[in-house]
mmCIF file of C-alpha atoms in Angstrom:
data_model
loop_
_atom_site.group_PDB
_atom_site.id
_atom_site.type_symbol
_atom_site.label_atom_id
_atom_site.label_comp_id
_atom_site.label_asym_id
_atom_site.label_seq_id
_atom_site.Cartn_x
_atom_site.Cartn_y
_atom_site.Cartn_z
ATOM 1 C CA UNK A 1 107.487 98.100 87.244
ATOM 2 C CA UNK A 2 109.484 97.952 90.477
ATOM 3 C CA UNK A 3 107.154 100.344 92.334
ATOM 4 C CA UNK A 4 104.223 98.022 91.741
ATOM 5 C CA UNK A 5 106.241 94.973 92.807
ATOM 6 C CA UNK A 6 107.275 96.560 96.107
ATOM 7 C CA UNK A 7 103.704 97.632 96.810
ATOM 8 C CA UNK A 8 102.364 94.152 96.060
ATOM 9 C CA UNK A 9 105.000 92.489 98.205
ATOM 10 C CA UNK A 10 104.178 94.673 101.220
ATOM 11 C CA UNK A 11 100.470 94.096 100.795
ATOM 12 C CA UNK A 12 100.836 90.312 100.707
ATOM 13 C CA UNK A 13 103.115 90.473 103.724
ATOM 14 C CA UNK A 14 100.369 92.194 105.699
ATOM 15 C CA UNK A 15 97.887 89.543 104.599
ATOM 16 C CA UNK A 16 100.079 86.566 105.457
ATOM 17 C CA UNK A 17 99.098 86.320 109.136
ATOM 18 C CA UNK A 18 95.309 86.272 108.631
ATOM 19 C CA UNK A 19 95.805 83.877 105.744
ATOM 20 C CA UNK A 20 97.710 81.459 107.939
ATOM 21 C CA UNK A 21 94.967 81.664 110.565
ATOM 22 C CA UNK A 22 92.415 80.763 107.912
ATOM 23 C CA UNK A 23 94.576 77.858 106.789
ATOM 24 C CA UNK A 24 94.958 76.781 110.390
ATOM 25 C CA UNK A 25 91.212 76.731 110.901
ATOM 26 C CA UNK A 26 90.787 74.777 107.696
ATOM 27 C CA UNK A 27 93.467 72.354 108.787
ATOM 28 C CA UNK A 28 91.627 71.755 112.054
ATOM 29 C CA UNK A 29 88.391 70.925 110.273
ATOM 30 C CA UNK A 30 90.248 68.563 107.978
ATOM 31 C CA UNK A 31 92.154 66.873 110.745
ATOM 32 C CA UNK A 32 89.709 66.713 113.614
ATOM 33 C CA UNK A 33 88.001 63.319 113.556
ATOM 34 C CA UNK A 34 84.979 64.748 115.386
ATOM 35 C CA UNK A 35 83.927 66.560 112.226
ATOM 36 C CA UNK A 36 84.568 63.530 110.045
ATOM 37 C CA UNK A 37 82.705 60.906 112.100
ATOM 38 C CA UNK A 38 80.036 62.961 113.824
ATOM 39 C CA UNK A 39 81.538 62.728 117.323
ATOM 40 C CA UNK A 40 80.149 64.654 120.248
ATOM 41 C CA UNK A 41 81.014 68.339 120.512
ATOM 42 C CA UNK A 42 83.480 67.398 123.235
ATOM 43 C CA UNK A 43 86.003 66.944 120.432
ATOM 44 C CA UNK A 44 85.381 70.377 118.910
ATOM 45 C CA UNK A 45 88.406 72.687 118.582
ATOM 46 C CA UNK A 46 87.239 75.108 121.250
ATOM 47 C CA UNK A 47 87.674 72.334 123.869
ATOM 48 C CA UNK A 48 91.156 71.420 122.714
ATOM 49 C CA UNK A 49 94.022 73.057 124.629
ATOM 50 C CA UNK A 50 95.549 75.914 122.647
ATOM 51 C CA UNK A 51 98.994 74.358 122.638
ATOM 52 C CA UNK A 52 97.676 71.061 121.266
ATOM 53 C CA UNK A 53 95.684 72.870 118.596
ATOM 54 C CA UNK A 54 98.724 74.882 117.538
ATOM 55 C CA UNK A 55 100.867 71.733 117.397
ATOM 56 C CA UNK A 56 98.359 69.952 115.191
ATOM 57 C CA UNK A 57 98.111 72.905 112.862
ATOM 58 C CA UNK A 58 101.880 73.336 112.743
ATOM 59 C CA UNK A 59 102.442 69.640 112.078
ATOM 60 C CA UNK A 60 99.874 69.703 109.305
ATOM 61 C CA UNK A 61 101.413 72.744 107.612
ATOM 62 C CA UNK A 62 104.938 71.373 107.932
ATOM 63 C CA UNK A 63 103.811 68.108 106.401
ATOM 64 C CA UNK A 64 101.818 69.881 103.676
ATOM 65 C CA UNK A 65 103.676 73.102 102.751
ATOM 66 C CA UNK A 66 101.965 73.183 99.371
ATOM 67 C CA UNK A 67 98.771 74.217 101.156
ATOM 68 C CA UNK A 68 100.319 77.601 102.006
ATOM 69 C CA UNK A 69 101.760 78.041 98.515
ATOM 70 C CA UNK A 70 98.440 77.215 96.879
ATOM 71 C CA UNK A 71 96.540 79.527 99.219
ATOM 72 C CA UNK A 72 98.936 82.406 98.521
ATOM 73 C CA UNK A 73 98.711 81.823 94.779
ATOM 74 C CA UNK A 74 94.934 81.753 94.967
ATOM 75 C CA UNK A 75 94.896 84.967 97.008
ATOM 76 C CA UNK A 76 97.229 86.688 94.568
ATOM 77 C CA UNK A 77 95.058 85.599 91.639
ATOM 78 C CA UNK A 78 91.901 86.909 93.297
ATOM 79 C CA UNK A 79 93.562 90.232 94.086
ATOM 80 C CA UNK A 80 94.757 90.590 90.496
ATOM 81 C CA UNK A 81 91.221 89.932 89.321
ATOM 82 C CA UNK A 82 89.852 92.500 91.767
ATOM 83 C CA UNK A 83 92.403 95.098 90.634
ATOM 84 C CA UNK A 84 91.572 94.395 87.004
ATOM 85 C CA UNK A 85 87.867 94.863 87.719
ATOM 86 C CA UNK A 86 88.564 98.168 89.462
ATOM 87 C CA UNK A 87 90.814 99.295 86.601
ATOM 88 C CA UNK A 88 88.148 98.448 84.013
ATOM 89 C CA UNK A 89 85.594 100.477 85.975
ATOM 90 C CA UNK A 90 88.052 103.383 86.086
ATOM 91 C CA UNK A 91 88.629 103.015 82.345
ATOM 92 C CA UNK A 92 84.913 103.392 81.688
ATOM 93 C CA UNK A 93 84.626 106.336 84.076
ATOM 94 C CA UNK A 94 87.645 108.220 82.665
ATOM 95 C CA UNK A 95 87.434 107.254 78.990
ATOM 96 C CA UNK A 96 86.747 110.758 77.715
ATOM 97 C CA UNK A 97 89.658 112.225 79.676
ATOM 98 C CA UNK A 98 91.867 109.380 78.503
ATOM 99 C CA UNK A 99 91.059 109.745 74.820
ATOM 100 C CA UNK A 100 89.989 113.345 74.312
ATOM 101 C CA UNK A 101 91.898 115.621 76.685
ATOM 102 C CA UNK A 102 92.669 118.780 74.670
ATOM 103 C CA UNK A 103 96.013 119.100 76.471
ATOM 104 C CA UNK A 104 97.276 115.623 75.496
ATOM 105 C CA UNK A 105 99.308 115.465 72.267
ATOM 106 C CA UNK A 106 97.897 113.269 69.519
ATOM 107 C CA UNK A 107 99.899 111.406 66.883
ATOM 108 C CA UNK A 108 99.164 109.084 64.016
ATOM 109 C CA UNK A 109 95.817 109.821 62.380
ATOM 110 C CA UNK A 110 93.914 112.280 64.607
ATOM 111 C CA UNK A 111 90.660 110.991 63.044
ATOM 112 C CA UNK A 112 91.656 107.339 63.255
ATOM 113 C CA UNK A 113 89.161 104.657 64.206
ATOM 114 C CA UNK A 114 91.260 103.081 66.994
ATOM 115 C CA UNK A 115 93.205 104.917 69.686
ATOM 116 C CA UNK A 116 96.307 103.670 71.477
ATOM 117 C CA UNK A 117 97.227 105.592 74.621
ATOM 118 C CA UNK A 118 100.762 105.451 76.029
ATOM 119 C CA UNK A 119 101.925 106.549 79.483
ATOM 120 C CA UNK A 120 105.699 107.004 79.417
ATOM 121 C CA UNK A 121 108.762 108.611 80.954
ATOM 122 C CA UNK A 122 111.693 109.826 78.862
ATOM 123 C CA UNK A 123 114.145 108.306 81.360
ATOM 124 C CA UNK A 124 112.488 104.882 81.243
ATOM 125 C CA UNK A 125 114.685 102.376 79.356
ATOM 126 C CA UNK A 126 111.677 100.171 78.640
ATOM 127 C CA UNK A 127 109.865 103.093 77.016
ATOM 128 C CA UNK A 128 112.867 103.626 74.763
ATOM 129 C CA UNK A 129 112.939 99.907 74.042
ATOM 130 C CA UNK A 130 109.321 99.857 72.887
ATOM 131 C CA UNK A 131 109.546 103.132 70.920
ATOM 132 C CA UNK A 132 110.491 101.471 67.585
ATOM 133 C CA UNK A 133 107.418 99.229 67.851
ATOM 134 C CA UNK A 134 105.292 102.343 68.418
ATOM 135 C CA UNK A 135 106.709 103.877 65.237
ATOM 136 C CA UNK A 136 106.087 100.677 63.258
ATOM 137 C CA UNK A 137 102.530 100.432 64.536
ATOM 138 C CA UNK A 138 101.870 104.024 63.503
ATOM 139 C CA UNK A 139 103.462 103.688 60.075
ATOM 140 C CA UNK A 140 101.763 100.359 59.367
ATOM 141 C CA UNK A 141 98.227 101.457 60.259
ATOM 142 C CA UNK A 142 96.915 104.657 58.638
ATOM 143 C CA UNK A 143 93.802 104.509 60.854
ATOM 144 C CA UNK A 144 95.684 104.381 64.165
ATOM 145 C CA UNK A 145 95.361 107.337 66.506
ATOM 146 C CA UNK A 146 97.932 107.726 69.315
ATOM 147 C CA UNK A 147 97.453 109.738 72.497
ATOM 148 C CA UNK A 148 100.636 110.584 74.393
ATOM 149 C CA UNK A 149 100.387 110.837 78.182
ATOM 150 C CA UNK A 150 103.458 112.414 79.733
ATOM 151 C CA UNK A 151 103.995 110.391 82.927
ATOM 152 C CA UNK A 152 107.256 111.590 84.547
ATOM 153 C CA UNK A 153 107.760 109.358 87.586
ATOM 154 C CA UNK A 154 111.543 108.928 87.563
ATOM 155 C CA UNK A 155 112.640 112.197 89.119
ATOM 156 C CA UNK A 156 113.165 115.892 88.368
ATOM 157 C CA UNK A 157 114.903 115.277 85.030
ATOM 158 C CA UNK A 158 111.846 113.395 83.824
ATOM 159 C CA UNK A 159 109.564 116.227 84.924
ATOM 160 C CA UNK A 160 111.729 118.749 83.064
ATOM 161 C CA UNK A 161 111.645 116.609 79.913
ATOM 162 C CA UNK A 162 107.864 116.174 80.115
ATOM 163 C CA UNK A 163 107.286 119.881 80.522
ATOM 164 C CA UNK A 164 109.592 120.588 77.577
ATOM 165 C CA UNK A 165 107.709 118.084 75.431
ATOM 166 C CA UNK A 166 104.347 119.675 76.194
ATOM 167 C CA UNK A 167 105.859 123.104 75.526
ATOM 168 C CA UNK A 168 107.211 121.837 72.185
ATOM 169 C CA UNK A 169 103.609 121.207 71.208
ATOM 170 C CA UNK A 170 103.067 124.975 71.307
ATOM 171 C CA UNK A 171 105.531 125.181 68.398
ATOM 172 C CA UNK A 172 103.891 122.254 66.551
ATOM 173 C CA UNK A 173 106.963 120.066 67.018
ATOM 174 C CA UNK A 174 105.783 117.615 69.656
ATOM 175 C CA UNK A 175 106.022 114.421 67.516
ATOM 176 C CA UNK A 176 109.544 115.307 66.391
ATOM 177 C CA UNK A 177 110.643 116.135 69.929
ATOM 178 C CA UNK A 178 109.060 112.982 71.361
ATOM 179 C CA UNK A 179 110.647 110.624 68.851
ATOM 180 C CA UNK A 180 114.053 112.298 69.168
ATOM 181 C CA UNK A 181 113.918 112.034 72.977
ATOM 182 C CA UNK A 182 113.122 108.325 72.732
ATOM 183 C CA UNK A 183 116.333 107.838 70.760
ATOM 184 C CA UNK A 184 118.729 109.519 73.184
ATOM 185 C CA UNK A 185 121.209 107.510 75.210
ATOM 186 C CA UNK A 186 121.989 108.197 78.830
ATOM 187 C CA UNK A 187 120.033 110.400 81.165
ATOM 188 C CA UNK A 188 117.334 112.643 79.717
ATOM 189 C CA UNK A 189 118.499 115.606 81.788
ATOM 190 C CA UNK A 190 118.168 119.316 81.117
ATOM 191 C CA UNK A 191 121.260 119.468 78.906
ATOM 192 C CA UNK A 192 120.028 116.554 76.789
ATOM 193 C CA UNK A 193 116.547 118.040 76.495
ATOM 194 C CA UNK A 194 117.873 121.402 75.306
ATOM 195 C CA UNK A 195 120.239 119.702 72.855
ATOM 196 C CA UNK A 196 117.329 117.784 71.320
ATOM 197 C CA UNK A 197 115.218 120.940 71.213
ATOM 198 C CA UNK A 198 117.929 122.785 69.286
ATOM 199 C CA UNK A 199 118.500 119.811 66.992
ATOM 200 C CA UNK A 200 114.873 119.655 65.815
ATOM 201 C CA UNK A 201 114.601 123.429 65.376
ATOM 202 C CA UNK A 202 112.687 124.544 68.449
ATOM 203 C CA UNK A 203 112.975 128.116 69.653
ATOM 204 C CA UNK A 204 114.603 127.304 72.986
ATOM 205 C CA UNK A 205 113.915 130.684 74.555
ATOM 206 C CA UNK A 206 110.223 130.361 73.708
ATOM 207 C CA UNK A 207 110.282 126.769 74.887
ATOM 208 C CA UNK A 208 111.578 127.755 78.334
ATOM 209 C CA UNK A 209 108.907 130.445 78.606
ATOM 210 C CA UNK A 210 106.103 128.066 77.626
ATOM 211 C CA UNK A 211 107.355 125.472 80.109
ATOM 212 C CA UNK A 212 106.369 127.832 82.935
ATOM 213 C CA UNK A 213 102.705 127.798 81.937
ATOM 214 C CA UNK A 214 100.661 126.313 84.840
ATOM 215 C CA UNK A 215 98.527 124.488 82.256
ATOM 216 C CA UNK A 216 101.479 122.225 81.509
ATOM 217 C CA UNK A 217 101.918 121.225 85.144
ATOM 218 C CA UNK A 218 98.160 120.696 85.375
ATOM 219 C CA UNK A 219 98.266 118.268 82.428
ATOM 220 C CA UNK A 220 101.045 116.277 84.079
ATOM 221 C CA UNK A 221 99.098 116.117 87.352
ATOM 222 C CA UNK A 222 96.012 114.888 85.487
ATOM 223 C CA UNK A 223 98.074 112.178 83.840
ATOM 224 C CA UNK A 224 99.477 111.049 87.181
ATOM 225 C CA UNK A 225 95.982 110.847 88.680
ATOM 226 C CA UNK A 226 94.613 109.038 85.648
ATOM 227 C CA UNK A 227 97.417 106.469 85.747
ATOM 228 C CA UNK A 228 96.737 105.812 89.431
ATOM 229 C CA UNK A 229 93.053 105.265 88.691
ATOM 230 C CA UNK A 230 93.952 102.752 85.981
ATOM 231 C CA UNK A 231 96.453 100.978 88.282
ATOM 232 C CA UNK A 232 99.340 101.954 85.988
ATOM 233 C CA UNK A 233 102.148 102.236 88.521
ATOM 234 C CA UNK A 234 105.178 102.071 86.230
ATOM 235 C CA UNK A 235 106.249 102.805 82.683
ATOM 236 C CA UNK A 236 105.408 102.197 79.981
ATOM 237 C CA UNK A 237 101.653 101.672 80.223
ATOM 238 C CA UNK A 238 99.205 101.309 77.341
ATOM 239 C CA UNK A 239 95.468 101.430 76.846
ATOM 240 C CA UNK A 240 94.136 99.932 73.613
ATOM 241 C CA UNK A 241 90.407 99.477 73.366
ATOM 242 C CA UNK A 242 89.322 97.752 76.562
ATOM 243 C CA UNK A 243 92.798 96.440 77.376
ATOM 244 C CA UNK A 244 95.284 97.950 79.823
ATOM 245 C CA UNK A 245 98.889 96.839 79.366
ATOM 246 C CA UNK A 246 101.403 97.473 82.130
ATOM 247 C CA UNK A 247 105.022 97.249 81.060
ATOM 248 C CA UNK A 248 106.872 96.930 77.770
ATOM 249 C CA UNK A 249 105.217 95.039 74.943
ATOM 250 C CA UNK A 250 105.981 94.136 71.326
ATOM 251 C CA UNK A 251 104.613 95.100 67.934
ATOM 252 C CA UNK A 252 102.645 91.866 67.511
ATOM 253 C CA UNK A 253 100.793 92.401 70.794
ATOM 254 C CA UNK A 254 100.009 96.003 69.871
ATOM 255 C CA UNK A 255 98.671 94.985 66.467
ATOM 256 C CA UNK A 256 96.598 92.161 67.937
ATOM 257 C CA UNK A 257 94.946 94.492 70.445
ATOM 258 C CA UNK A 258 94.408 97.187 67.806
ATOM 259 C CA UNK A 259 92.705 94.622 65.554
ATOM 260 C CA UNK A 260 90.571 93.437 68.463
ATOM 261 C CA UNK A 261 89.553 96.990 69.354
ATOM 262 C CA UNK A 262 88.580 97.568 65.729
ATOM 263 C CA UNK A 263 86.469 94.396 65.693
ATOM 264 C CA UNK A 264 84.794 95.370 68.972
ATOM 265 C CA UNK A 265 83.830 98.739 67.531
ATOM 266 C CA UNK A 266 82.240 97.042 64.516
ATOM 267 C CA UNK A 267 79.887 94.944 66.647
#
């Protein structure tokens, strides 16, 4: 999730100056005795020399550094809440594309009552780390439906692997290819992709031909746009019911959210 962290850090950096000005104004109101005792407006901040005002604010902030920390934490919390609200609105707006895109591979029980969507990259170590939990969740729940969203954000090798995976679907071997790719070690480069394809019995010549189909690139572009709308900026990312998970998770969390989604549907 490093891309998201860098973006968040830059955004808060830009907001730091106006935040400090707000804190400074608040500090003045707290400190100025004219506002506490009802003095004449002669003591109002606009009549105080700028240098004196700045000194008072600086002295207050130096003496009370927790004020800045608390304000930054509060701002970060509010922005997270705002992002979550926006993501939930995007989830409602794009639900059909998320769950029912004819170009997205489906695993588990295609007629299952709960769907888990995963955005992933074959070169993402965290995606490989969570892959066994995905398998356990699928094997342990005969009513679980899984939608795979190829989300290659880690360079050209990842794009090649994603295109190969979607092409493998044309030969009805997507699940086998996907699971084998999640078990490889090292870079998922072209050589590794072709080795896996041969290992699971794909026709490699046909695979390379199918990879050139513009429909495959279009599916990847749709996935990238959908992830952006849902504020999924790294891999892996999951959508289960009304919940959006960003980053690796464990089997217990998956099962809890699947159970919750099932309960929500029964209401």
